[in-house]
Tab-separated table of C-alpha atoms in Angstrom:
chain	number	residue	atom	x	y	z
A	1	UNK	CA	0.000	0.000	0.000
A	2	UNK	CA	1.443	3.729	-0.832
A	3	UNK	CA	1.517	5.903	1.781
A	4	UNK	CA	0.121	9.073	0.786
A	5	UNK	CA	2.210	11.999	1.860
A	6	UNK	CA	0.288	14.737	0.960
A	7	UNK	CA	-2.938	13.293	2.232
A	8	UNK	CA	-0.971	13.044	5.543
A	9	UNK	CA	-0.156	16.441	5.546
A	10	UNK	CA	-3.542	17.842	4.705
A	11	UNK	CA	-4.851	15.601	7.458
A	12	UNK	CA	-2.269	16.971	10.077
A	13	UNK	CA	-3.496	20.647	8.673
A	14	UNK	CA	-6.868	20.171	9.304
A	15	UNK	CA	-5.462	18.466	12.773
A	16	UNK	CA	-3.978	21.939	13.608
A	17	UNK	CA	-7.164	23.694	12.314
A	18	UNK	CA	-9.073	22.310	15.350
A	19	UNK	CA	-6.554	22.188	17.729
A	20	UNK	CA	-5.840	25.781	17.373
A	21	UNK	CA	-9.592	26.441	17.316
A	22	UNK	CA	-9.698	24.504	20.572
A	23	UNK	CA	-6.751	26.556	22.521
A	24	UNK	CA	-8.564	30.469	21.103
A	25	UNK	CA	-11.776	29.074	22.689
A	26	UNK	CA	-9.624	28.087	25.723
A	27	UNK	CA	-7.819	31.402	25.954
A	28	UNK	CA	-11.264	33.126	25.151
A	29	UNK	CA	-12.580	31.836	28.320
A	30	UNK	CA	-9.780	32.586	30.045
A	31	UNK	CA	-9.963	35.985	29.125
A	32	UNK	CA	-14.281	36.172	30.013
A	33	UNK	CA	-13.329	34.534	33.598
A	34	UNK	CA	-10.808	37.446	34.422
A	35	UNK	CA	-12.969	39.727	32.878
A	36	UNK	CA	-15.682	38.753	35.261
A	37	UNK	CA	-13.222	38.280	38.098
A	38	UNK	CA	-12.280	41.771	37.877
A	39	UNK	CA	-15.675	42.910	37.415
A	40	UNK	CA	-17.178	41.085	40.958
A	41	UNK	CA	-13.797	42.665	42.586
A	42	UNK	CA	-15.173	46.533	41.592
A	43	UNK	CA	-18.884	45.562	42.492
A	44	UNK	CA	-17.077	43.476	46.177
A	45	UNK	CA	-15.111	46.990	46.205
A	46	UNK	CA	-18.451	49.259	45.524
A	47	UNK	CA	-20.302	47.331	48.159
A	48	UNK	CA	-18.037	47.332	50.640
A	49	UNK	CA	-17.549	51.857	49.998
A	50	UNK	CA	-21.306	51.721	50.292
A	51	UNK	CA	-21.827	49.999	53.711
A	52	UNK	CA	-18.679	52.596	55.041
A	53	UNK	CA	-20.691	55.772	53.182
A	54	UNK	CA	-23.750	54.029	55.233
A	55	UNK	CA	-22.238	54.105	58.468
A	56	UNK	CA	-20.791	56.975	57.691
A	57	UNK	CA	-24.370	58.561	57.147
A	58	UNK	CA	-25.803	56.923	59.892
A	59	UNK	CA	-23.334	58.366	62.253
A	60	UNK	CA	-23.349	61.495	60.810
A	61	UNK	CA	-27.435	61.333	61.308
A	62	UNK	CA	-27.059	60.286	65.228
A	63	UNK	CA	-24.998	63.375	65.325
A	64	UNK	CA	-27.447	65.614	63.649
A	65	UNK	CA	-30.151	64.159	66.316
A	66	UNK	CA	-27.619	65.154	69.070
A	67	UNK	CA	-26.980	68.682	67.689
A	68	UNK	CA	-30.376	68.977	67.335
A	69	UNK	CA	-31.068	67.628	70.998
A	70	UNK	CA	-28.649	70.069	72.332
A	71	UNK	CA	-29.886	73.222	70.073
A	72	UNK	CA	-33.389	72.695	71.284
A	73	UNK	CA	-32.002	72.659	75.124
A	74	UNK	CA	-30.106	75.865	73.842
A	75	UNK	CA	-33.046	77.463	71.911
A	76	UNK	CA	-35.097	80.203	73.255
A	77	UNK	CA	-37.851	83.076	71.982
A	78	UNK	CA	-36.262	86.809	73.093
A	79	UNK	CA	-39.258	88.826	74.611
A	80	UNK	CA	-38.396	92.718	74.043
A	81	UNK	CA	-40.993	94.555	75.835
A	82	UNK	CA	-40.343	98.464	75.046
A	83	UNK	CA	-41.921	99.465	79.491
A	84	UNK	CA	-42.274	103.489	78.623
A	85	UNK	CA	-44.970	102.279	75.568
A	86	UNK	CA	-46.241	98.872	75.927
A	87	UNK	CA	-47.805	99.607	79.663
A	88	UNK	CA	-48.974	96.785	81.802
A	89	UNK	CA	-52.804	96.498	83.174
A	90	UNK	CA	-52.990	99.096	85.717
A	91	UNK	CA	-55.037	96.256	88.089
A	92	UNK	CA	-51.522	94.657	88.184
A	93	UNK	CA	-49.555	97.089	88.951
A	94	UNK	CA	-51.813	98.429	91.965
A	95	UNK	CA	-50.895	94.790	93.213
A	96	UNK	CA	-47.476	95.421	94.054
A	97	UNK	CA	-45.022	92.317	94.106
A	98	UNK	CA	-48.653	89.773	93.501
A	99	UNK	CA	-49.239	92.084	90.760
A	100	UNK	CA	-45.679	91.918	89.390
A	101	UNK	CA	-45.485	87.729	89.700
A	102	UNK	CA	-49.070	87.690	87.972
A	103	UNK	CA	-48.126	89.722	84.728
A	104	UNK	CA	-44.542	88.216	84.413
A	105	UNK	CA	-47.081	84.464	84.393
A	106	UNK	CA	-49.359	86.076	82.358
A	107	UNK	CA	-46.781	87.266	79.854
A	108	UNK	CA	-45.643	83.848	79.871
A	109	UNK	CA	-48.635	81.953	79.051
A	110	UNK	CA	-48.934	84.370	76.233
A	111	UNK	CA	-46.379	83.944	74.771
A	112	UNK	CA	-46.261	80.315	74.875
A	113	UNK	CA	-49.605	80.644	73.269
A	114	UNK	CA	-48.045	82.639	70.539
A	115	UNK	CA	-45.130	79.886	69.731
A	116	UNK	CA	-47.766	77.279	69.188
A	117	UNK	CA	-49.890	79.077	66.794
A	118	UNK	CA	-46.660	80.569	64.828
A	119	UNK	CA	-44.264	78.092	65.012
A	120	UNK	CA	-45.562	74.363	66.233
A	121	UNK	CA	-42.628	72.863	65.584
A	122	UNK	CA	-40.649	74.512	68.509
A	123	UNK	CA	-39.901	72.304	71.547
A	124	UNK	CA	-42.649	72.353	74.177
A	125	UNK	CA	-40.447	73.648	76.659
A	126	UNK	CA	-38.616	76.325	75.195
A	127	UNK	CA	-37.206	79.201	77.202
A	128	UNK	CA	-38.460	82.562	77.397
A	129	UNK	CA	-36.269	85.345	77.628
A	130	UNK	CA	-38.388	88.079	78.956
A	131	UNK	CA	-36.973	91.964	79.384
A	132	UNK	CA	-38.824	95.079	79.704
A	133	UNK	CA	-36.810	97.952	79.435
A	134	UNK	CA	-38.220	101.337	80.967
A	135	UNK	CA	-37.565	104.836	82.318
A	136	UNK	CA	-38.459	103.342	86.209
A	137	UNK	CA	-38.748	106.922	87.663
A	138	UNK	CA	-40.619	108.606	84.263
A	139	UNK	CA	-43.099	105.692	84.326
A	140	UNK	CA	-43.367	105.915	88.137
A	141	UNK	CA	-45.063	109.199	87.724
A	142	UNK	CA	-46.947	108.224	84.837
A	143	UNK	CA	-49.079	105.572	86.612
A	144	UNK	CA	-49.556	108.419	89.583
A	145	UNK	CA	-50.645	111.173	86.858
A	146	UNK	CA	-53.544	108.213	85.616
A	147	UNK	CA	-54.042	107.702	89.535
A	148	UNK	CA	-52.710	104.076	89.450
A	149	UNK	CA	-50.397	104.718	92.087
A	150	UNK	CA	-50.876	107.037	94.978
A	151	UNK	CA	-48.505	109.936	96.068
A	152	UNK	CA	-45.705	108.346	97.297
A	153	UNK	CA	-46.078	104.707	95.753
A	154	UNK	CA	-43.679	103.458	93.852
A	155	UNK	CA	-42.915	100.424	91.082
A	156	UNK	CA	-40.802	98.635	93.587
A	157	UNK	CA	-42.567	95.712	94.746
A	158	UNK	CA	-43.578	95.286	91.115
A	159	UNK	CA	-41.041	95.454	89.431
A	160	UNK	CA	-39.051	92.684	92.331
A	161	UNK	CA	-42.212	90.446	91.551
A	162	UNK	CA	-42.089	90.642	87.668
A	163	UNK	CA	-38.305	89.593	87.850
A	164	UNK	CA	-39.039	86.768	90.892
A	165	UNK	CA	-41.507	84.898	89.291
A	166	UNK	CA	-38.819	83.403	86.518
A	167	UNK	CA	-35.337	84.100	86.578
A	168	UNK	CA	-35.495	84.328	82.598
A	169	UNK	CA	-37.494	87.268	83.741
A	170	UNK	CA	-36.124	90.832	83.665
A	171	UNK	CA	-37.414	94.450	83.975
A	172	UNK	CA	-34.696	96.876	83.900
A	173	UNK	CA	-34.466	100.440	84.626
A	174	UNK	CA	-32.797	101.853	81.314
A	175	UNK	CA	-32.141	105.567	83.256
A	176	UNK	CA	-34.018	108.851	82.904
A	177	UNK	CA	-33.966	110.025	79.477
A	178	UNK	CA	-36.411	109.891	76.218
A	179	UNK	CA	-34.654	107.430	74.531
A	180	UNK	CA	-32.870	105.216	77.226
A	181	UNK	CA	-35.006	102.540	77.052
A	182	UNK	CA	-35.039	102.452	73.229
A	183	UNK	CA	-31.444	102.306	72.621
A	184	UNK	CA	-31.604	99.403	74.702
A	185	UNK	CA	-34.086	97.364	73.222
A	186	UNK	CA	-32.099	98.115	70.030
A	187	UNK	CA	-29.239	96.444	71.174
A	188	UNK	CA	-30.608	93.910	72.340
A	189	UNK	CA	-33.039	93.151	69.428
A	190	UNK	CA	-29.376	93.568	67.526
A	191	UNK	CA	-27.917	90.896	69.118
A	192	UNK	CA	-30.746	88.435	69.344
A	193	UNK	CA	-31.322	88.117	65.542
A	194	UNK	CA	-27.744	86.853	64.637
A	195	UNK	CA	-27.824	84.309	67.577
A	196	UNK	CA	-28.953	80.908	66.179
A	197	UNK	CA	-29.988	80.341	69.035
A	198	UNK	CA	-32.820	82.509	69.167
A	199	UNK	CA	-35.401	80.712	67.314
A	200	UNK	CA	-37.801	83.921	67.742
A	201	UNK	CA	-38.198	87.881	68.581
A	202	UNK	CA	-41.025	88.875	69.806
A	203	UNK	CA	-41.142	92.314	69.933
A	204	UNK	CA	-43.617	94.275	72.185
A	205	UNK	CA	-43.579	97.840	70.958
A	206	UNK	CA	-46.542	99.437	68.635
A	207	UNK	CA	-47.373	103.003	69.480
A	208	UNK	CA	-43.287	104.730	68.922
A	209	UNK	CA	-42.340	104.831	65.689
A	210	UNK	CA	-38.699	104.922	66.609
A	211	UNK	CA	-38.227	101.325	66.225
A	212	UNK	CA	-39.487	101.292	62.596
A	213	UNK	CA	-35.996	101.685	61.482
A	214	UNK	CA	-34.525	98.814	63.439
A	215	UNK	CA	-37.535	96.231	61.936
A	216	UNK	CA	-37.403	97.648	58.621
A	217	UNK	CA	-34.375	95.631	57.176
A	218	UNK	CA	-36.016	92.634	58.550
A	219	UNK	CA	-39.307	92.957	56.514
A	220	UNK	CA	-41.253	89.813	55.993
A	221	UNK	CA	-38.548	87.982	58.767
A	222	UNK	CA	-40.600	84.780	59.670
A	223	UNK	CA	-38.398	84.667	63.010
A	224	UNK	CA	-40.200	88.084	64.151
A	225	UNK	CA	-43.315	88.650	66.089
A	226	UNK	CA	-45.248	92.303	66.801
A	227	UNK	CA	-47.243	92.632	69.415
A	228	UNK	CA	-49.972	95.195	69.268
A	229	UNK	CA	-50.646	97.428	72.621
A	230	UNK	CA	-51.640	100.619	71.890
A	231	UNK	CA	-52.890	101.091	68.149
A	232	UNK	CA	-49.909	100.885	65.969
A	233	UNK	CA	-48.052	104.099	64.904
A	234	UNK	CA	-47.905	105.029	61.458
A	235	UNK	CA	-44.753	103.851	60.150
A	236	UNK	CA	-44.969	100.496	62.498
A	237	UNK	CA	-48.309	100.304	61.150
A	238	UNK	CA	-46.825	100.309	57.455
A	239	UNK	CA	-43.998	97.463	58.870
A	240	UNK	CA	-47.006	95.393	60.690
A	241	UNK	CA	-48.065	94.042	57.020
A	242	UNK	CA	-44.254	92.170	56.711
A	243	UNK	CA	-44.738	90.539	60.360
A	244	UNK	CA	-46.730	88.146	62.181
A	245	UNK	CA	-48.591	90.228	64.992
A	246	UNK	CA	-50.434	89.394	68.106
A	247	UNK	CA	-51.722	90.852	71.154
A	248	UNK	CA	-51.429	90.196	74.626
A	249	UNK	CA	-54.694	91.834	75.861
A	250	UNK	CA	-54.879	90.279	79.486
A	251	UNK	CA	-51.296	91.480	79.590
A	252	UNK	CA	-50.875	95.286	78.206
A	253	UNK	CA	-53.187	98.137	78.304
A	254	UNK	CA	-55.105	99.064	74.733
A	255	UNK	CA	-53.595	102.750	74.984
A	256	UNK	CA	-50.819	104.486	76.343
A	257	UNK	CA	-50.838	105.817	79.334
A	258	UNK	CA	-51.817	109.862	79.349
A	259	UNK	CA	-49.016	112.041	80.015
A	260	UNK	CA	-49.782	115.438	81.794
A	261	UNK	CA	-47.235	118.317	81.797
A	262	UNK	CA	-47.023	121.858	82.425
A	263	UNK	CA	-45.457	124.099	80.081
A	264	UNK	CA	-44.805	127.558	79.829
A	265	UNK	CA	-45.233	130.093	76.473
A	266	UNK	CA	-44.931	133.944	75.580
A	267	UNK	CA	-48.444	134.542	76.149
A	268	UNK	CA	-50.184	135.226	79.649
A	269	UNK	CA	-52.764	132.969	81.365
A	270	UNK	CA	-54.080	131.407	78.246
A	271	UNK	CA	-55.397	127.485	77.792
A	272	UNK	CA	-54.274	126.015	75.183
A	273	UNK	CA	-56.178	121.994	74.881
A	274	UNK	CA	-53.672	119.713	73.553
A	275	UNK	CA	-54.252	118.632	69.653
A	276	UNK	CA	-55.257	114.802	69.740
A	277	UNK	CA	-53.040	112.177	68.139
A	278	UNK	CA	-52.536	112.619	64.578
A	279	UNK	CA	-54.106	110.369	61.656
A	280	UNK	CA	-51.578	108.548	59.930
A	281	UNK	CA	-53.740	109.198	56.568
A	282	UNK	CA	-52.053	112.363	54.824
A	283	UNK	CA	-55.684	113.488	53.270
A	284	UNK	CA	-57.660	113.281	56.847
A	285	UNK	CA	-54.141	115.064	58.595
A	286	UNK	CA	-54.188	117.625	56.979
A	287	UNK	CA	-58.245	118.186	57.641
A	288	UNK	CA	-58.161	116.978	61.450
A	289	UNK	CA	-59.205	118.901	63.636
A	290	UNK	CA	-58.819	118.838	68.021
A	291	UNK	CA	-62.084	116.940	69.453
A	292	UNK	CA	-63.732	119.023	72.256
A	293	UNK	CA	-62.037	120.374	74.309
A	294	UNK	CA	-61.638	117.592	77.497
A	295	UNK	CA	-57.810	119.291	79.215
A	296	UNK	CA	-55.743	122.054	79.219
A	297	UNK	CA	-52.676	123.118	79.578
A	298	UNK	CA	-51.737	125.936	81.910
A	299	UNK	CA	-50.021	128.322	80.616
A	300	UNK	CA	-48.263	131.275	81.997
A	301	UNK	CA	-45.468	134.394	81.343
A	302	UNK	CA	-42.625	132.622	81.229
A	303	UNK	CA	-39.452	134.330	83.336
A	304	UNK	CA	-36.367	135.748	81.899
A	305	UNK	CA	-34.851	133.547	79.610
A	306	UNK	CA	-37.808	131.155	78.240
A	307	UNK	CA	-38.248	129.841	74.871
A	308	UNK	CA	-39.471	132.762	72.445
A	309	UNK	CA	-40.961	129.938	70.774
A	310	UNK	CA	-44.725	130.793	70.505
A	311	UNK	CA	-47.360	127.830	70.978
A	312	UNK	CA	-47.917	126.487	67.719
A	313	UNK	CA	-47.656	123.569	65.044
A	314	UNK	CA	-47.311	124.520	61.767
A	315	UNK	CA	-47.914	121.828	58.646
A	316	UNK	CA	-47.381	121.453	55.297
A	317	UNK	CA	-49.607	120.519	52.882
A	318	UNK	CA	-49.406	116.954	53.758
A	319	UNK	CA	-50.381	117.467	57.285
A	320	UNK	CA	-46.534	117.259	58.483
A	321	UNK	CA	-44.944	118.922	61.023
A	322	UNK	CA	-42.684	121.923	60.167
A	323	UNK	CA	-41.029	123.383	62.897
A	324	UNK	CA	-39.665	126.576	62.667
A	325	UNK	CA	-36.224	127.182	61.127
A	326	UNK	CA	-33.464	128.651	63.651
A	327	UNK	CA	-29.638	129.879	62.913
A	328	UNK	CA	-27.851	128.293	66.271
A	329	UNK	CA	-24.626	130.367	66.977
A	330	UNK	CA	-21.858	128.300	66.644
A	331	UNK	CA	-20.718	124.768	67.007
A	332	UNK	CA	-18.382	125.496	69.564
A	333	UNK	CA	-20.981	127.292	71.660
A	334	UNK	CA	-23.556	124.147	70.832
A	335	UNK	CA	-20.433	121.627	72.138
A	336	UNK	CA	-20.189	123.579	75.268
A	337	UNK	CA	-23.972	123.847	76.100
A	338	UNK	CA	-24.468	119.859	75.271
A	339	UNK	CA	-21.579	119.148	78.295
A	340	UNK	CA	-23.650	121.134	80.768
A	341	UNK	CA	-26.319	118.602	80.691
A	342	UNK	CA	-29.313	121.240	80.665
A	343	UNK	CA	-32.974	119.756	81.067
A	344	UNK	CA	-34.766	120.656	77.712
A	345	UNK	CA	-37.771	120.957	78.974
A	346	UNK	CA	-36.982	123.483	81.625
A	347	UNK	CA	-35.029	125.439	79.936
A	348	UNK	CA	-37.271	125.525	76.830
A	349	UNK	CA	-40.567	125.251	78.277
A	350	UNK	CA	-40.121	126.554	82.039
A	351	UNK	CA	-41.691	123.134	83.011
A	352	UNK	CA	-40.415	120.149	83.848
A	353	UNK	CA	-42.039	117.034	84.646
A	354	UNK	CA	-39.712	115.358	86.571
A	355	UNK	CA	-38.821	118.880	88.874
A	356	UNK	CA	-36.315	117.862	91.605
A	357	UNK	CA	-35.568	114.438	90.594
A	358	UNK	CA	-34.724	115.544	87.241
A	359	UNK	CA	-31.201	114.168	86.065
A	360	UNK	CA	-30.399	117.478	84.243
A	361	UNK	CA	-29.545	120.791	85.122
A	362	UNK	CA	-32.667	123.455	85.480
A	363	UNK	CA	-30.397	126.234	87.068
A	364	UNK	CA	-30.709	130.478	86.000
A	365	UNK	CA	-32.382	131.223	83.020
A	366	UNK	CA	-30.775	131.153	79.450
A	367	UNK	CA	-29.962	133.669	77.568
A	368	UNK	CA	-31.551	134.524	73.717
A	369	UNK	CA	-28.131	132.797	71.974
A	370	UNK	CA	-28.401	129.976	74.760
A	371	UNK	CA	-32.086	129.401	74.039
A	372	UNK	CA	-31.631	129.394	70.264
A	373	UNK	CA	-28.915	127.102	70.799
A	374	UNK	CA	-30.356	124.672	73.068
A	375	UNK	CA	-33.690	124.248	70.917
A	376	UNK	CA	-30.968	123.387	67.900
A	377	UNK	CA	-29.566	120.448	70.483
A	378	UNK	CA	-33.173	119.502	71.551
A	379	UNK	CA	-34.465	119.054	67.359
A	380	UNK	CA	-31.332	116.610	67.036
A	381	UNK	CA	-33.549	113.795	69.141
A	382	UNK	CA	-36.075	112.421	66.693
A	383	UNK	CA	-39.675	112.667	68.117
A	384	UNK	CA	-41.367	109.511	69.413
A	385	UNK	CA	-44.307	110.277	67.670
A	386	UNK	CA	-43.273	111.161	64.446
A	387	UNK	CA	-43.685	113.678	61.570
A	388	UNK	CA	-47.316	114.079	62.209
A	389	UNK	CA	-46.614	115.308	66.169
A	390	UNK	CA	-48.826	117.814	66.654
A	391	UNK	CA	-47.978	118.057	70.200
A	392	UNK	CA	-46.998	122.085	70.684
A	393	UNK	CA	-44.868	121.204	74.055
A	394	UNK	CA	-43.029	118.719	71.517
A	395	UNK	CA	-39.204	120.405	71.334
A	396	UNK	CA	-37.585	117.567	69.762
A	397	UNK	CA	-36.924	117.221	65.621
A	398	UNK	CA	-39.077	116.053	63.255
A	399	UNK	CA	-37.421	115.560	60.449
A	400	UNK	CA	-33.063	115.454	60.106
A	401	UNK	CA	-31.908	118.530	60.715
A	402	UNK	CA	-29.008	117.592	57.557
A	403	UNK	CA	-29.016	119.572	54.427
A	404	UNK	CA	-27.377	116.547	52.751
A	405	UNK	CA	-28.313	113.391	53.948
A	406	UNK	CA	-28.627	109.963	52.364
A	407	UNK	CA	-30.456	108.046	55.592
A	408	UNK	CA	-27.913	105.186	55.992
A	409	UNK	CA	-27.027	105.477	59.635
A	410	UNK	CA	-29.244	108.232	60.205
A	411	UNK	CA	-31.588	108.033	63.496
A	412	UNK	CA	-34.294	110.039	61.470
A	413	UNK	CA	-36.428	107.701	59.398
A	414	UNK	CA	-37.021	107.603	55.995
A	415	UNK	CA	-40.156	110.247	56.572
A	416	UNK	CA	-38.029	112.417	58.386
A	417	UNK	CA	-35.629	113.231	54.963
A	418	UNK	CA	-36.773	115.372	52.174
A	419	UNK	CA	-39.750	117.310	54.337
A	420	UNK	CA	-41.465	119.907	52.650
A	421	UNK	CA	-40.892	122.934	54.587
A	422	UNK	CA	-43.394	125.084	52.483
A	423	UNK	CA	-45.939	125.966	55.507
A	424	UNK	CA	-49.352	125.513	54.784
A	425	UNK	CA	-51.144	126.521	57.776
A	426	UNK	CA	-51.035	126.529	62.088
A	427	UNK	CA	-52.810	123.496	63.145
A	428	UNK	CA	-53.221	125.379	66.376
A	429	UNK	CA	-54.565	128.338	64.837
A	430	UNK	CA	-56.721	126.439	62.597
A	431	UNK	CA	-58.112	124.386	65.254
A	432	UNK	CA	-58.776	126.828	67.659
């Protein structure tokens, strides 16, 4: 038999054919099994960075619940009660130190009430930091002019009940002057709104207008409360729109308490009845009129020395206050009369309220210069009651006494700058 060489060769190709076949399937599923190897590794590697980035969440969320533990212990609402304004129920304070405990639990309980309806997320027990700032010795005498006190009773035992009752509790005596206690509350209000802590301000002060500029950049804050005493003054009553207000009725009287002072004018043994609170509305300001007469004010020749100034409020056509304009001497001579410390109101009027226990000098008369000089320093405190004063014992300014001012940083609010001074008429006058 031949032996076929070539057919031997073909068969060994073919052989070879399939045997290579063989190994690239081999090597192909090699290559898959590392291929999925390396794949389980990432997805082993991936689960394992999840259940740390799990843990890690987890502990980071225990945290959180601890912060938020310790925030709530740390939380509190700031009360800011503005005393000389916001006055409490006269039936309290006739109750001395019971009295004082009572309104300080009544204040409380009110504004406890307040959290839940605002704010119902807030922790249950959340402290209250209560303070009332107030001129002690102005608003003494204010509760014995509206015969709340007797002659000779004081806020004492009141005032050491109201700050008893909770030792978050705190009514302080911000000193004798017209703006003591408003400076005060400022500050404070100042620092409560960049703690974190403070989860809410409620601020207790409607009927003085001065504190429209402090709440004003805070328009429409959800962390502030106003609480309504007395009607709202016009620009707070513009503000009270942007804030969530309340009122504590069994807490704070509806109206302010009535002020009674005797002033002195140029003119001899005339009554004069004080003009009533002006209406905010421009239109109906400029037509008020006073209501019957109810008071007067005594007035008699002043001595040597008194204010020239004669008794009367003159407007614009808006109903605005324009008081008259005055050329003070000289700066140096206003620098030296503002270090003596003289009592406007004596000096100016020939009446003060406060007589002996006043914390500023009454002394001899003035002379013209001194007088002219003096009202200049008395017009650079704004007035409480704002542009539409027409209170004619009213010596401080109603609107910034700057020729060129742009308002940032100015006390004077935005309706104090760019008065028209063109007078229109003399409410007085007019009225009378």
């Amino acid at each position: 038999m031949m032996f076929d060489i070539a057919d031997v060769k073909k068969r060994y190709g073919d052989v070879c054919v399939v045997e290579d076949s063989k190994d690239k399937i081999i090597m192909d599923l090699f290559a898959y099994i590392e291929e999925l190897t390396s794949e389980l590794q990432d997805e082993r590697d991936e689960v394992d960075n999840n259940k740390r980035l799990i843990a890690s969440f987890k502990e980071d969320i225990r945290n959180l619940e601890n912060m938020r533990r310790d925030q709530a212990k740390l939380s509190f609402v700031s009360v800011l009660v503005d005393g000389d304004g916001m006055n409490f129920h006269g039936s309290l304070v006739k109750d001395g130190k019971h009295g004082g405990l009572e309104a300080a639990r009544l204040l409380i309980q009110a504004v406890q009430d307040h959290i839940q309806k605002v704010d119902p997320e807030a922790p249950p027990n959340i402290s209250c930091k209560i303070r009332v700032f107030a001129n002690i010795e102005g608003l003494t005498e204010a509760y014995r002019n509206n015969n709340i006190l007797g002659t000779g009773e004081s806020l004492t035992s009141f005032i050491q009940g109201f700050n008893q009752e909770n030792a978050l509790c705190d009514f302080v005596d911000a000193g004798n002057g017209k703006e003591c206690a408003d400076v005060k509350l400022r500050a404070r209000f100042e620092q409560d709104i960049i703690d974190v802590h403070c989860r809410r301000i409620i601020f207790c002060t409607s009927a003085d207008n001065s504190h429209a500029r402090v709440l004003s950049p805070h328009r429409g804050s959800k962390r502030i409360s106003l609480v309504k005493g007395p009607p709202f003054a016009q620009e707070m009553g513009e503000l009270a729109a942007g804030f969530t207000t309340d009122s504590f009725e069994s807490v704070f009287m509806s109206s302010k308490l009535k002020a009674t002072r005797r002033v002195s004018f140029s003119a001899t043994n005339t009554a004069i009845t004080p003009p009533r609170t002006p209406t905010p509305n421009y239109a109906s300001a400029a037509k008020a009129t006073p209501p019957t007469q109810s008071s007067s004010l005594v007035v008699s020749t002043p001595a040597h020395g008194a204010s020239k100034l004669r008794p009367s409020v003159c407007v614009n056509s808006r109903g605005q206050r324009v008081d008259h304009p005055l050329r003070y001497s000289s700066k140096e001579n206003v620098e030296t009369l503002k270090r003596r410390k003289l009592c406007n109101q004596f000096h100016l009027l020939r009446s003060c309220p406060y007589g002996n226990n006043c914390t500023h000098k009454h002394g001899p008369p003035l002379n013209d210069t001194e007088i002219t000089d003096l009202t200049h320093i008395a017009r650079l405190s704004v007035c409480s009651n704002g542009i539409f004063c027409h209170d004619v014992t009213c010596v401080c300014g109603h609107r910034c006494p700057q020729k060129i001012c742009s308002g940032r940083g100015c006390k004077f609010p935005d309706s104090m700058h760019g008065v028209d001074t063109n007078i229109c008429r003399d409410h007085l006058r007019d009225a009378r």
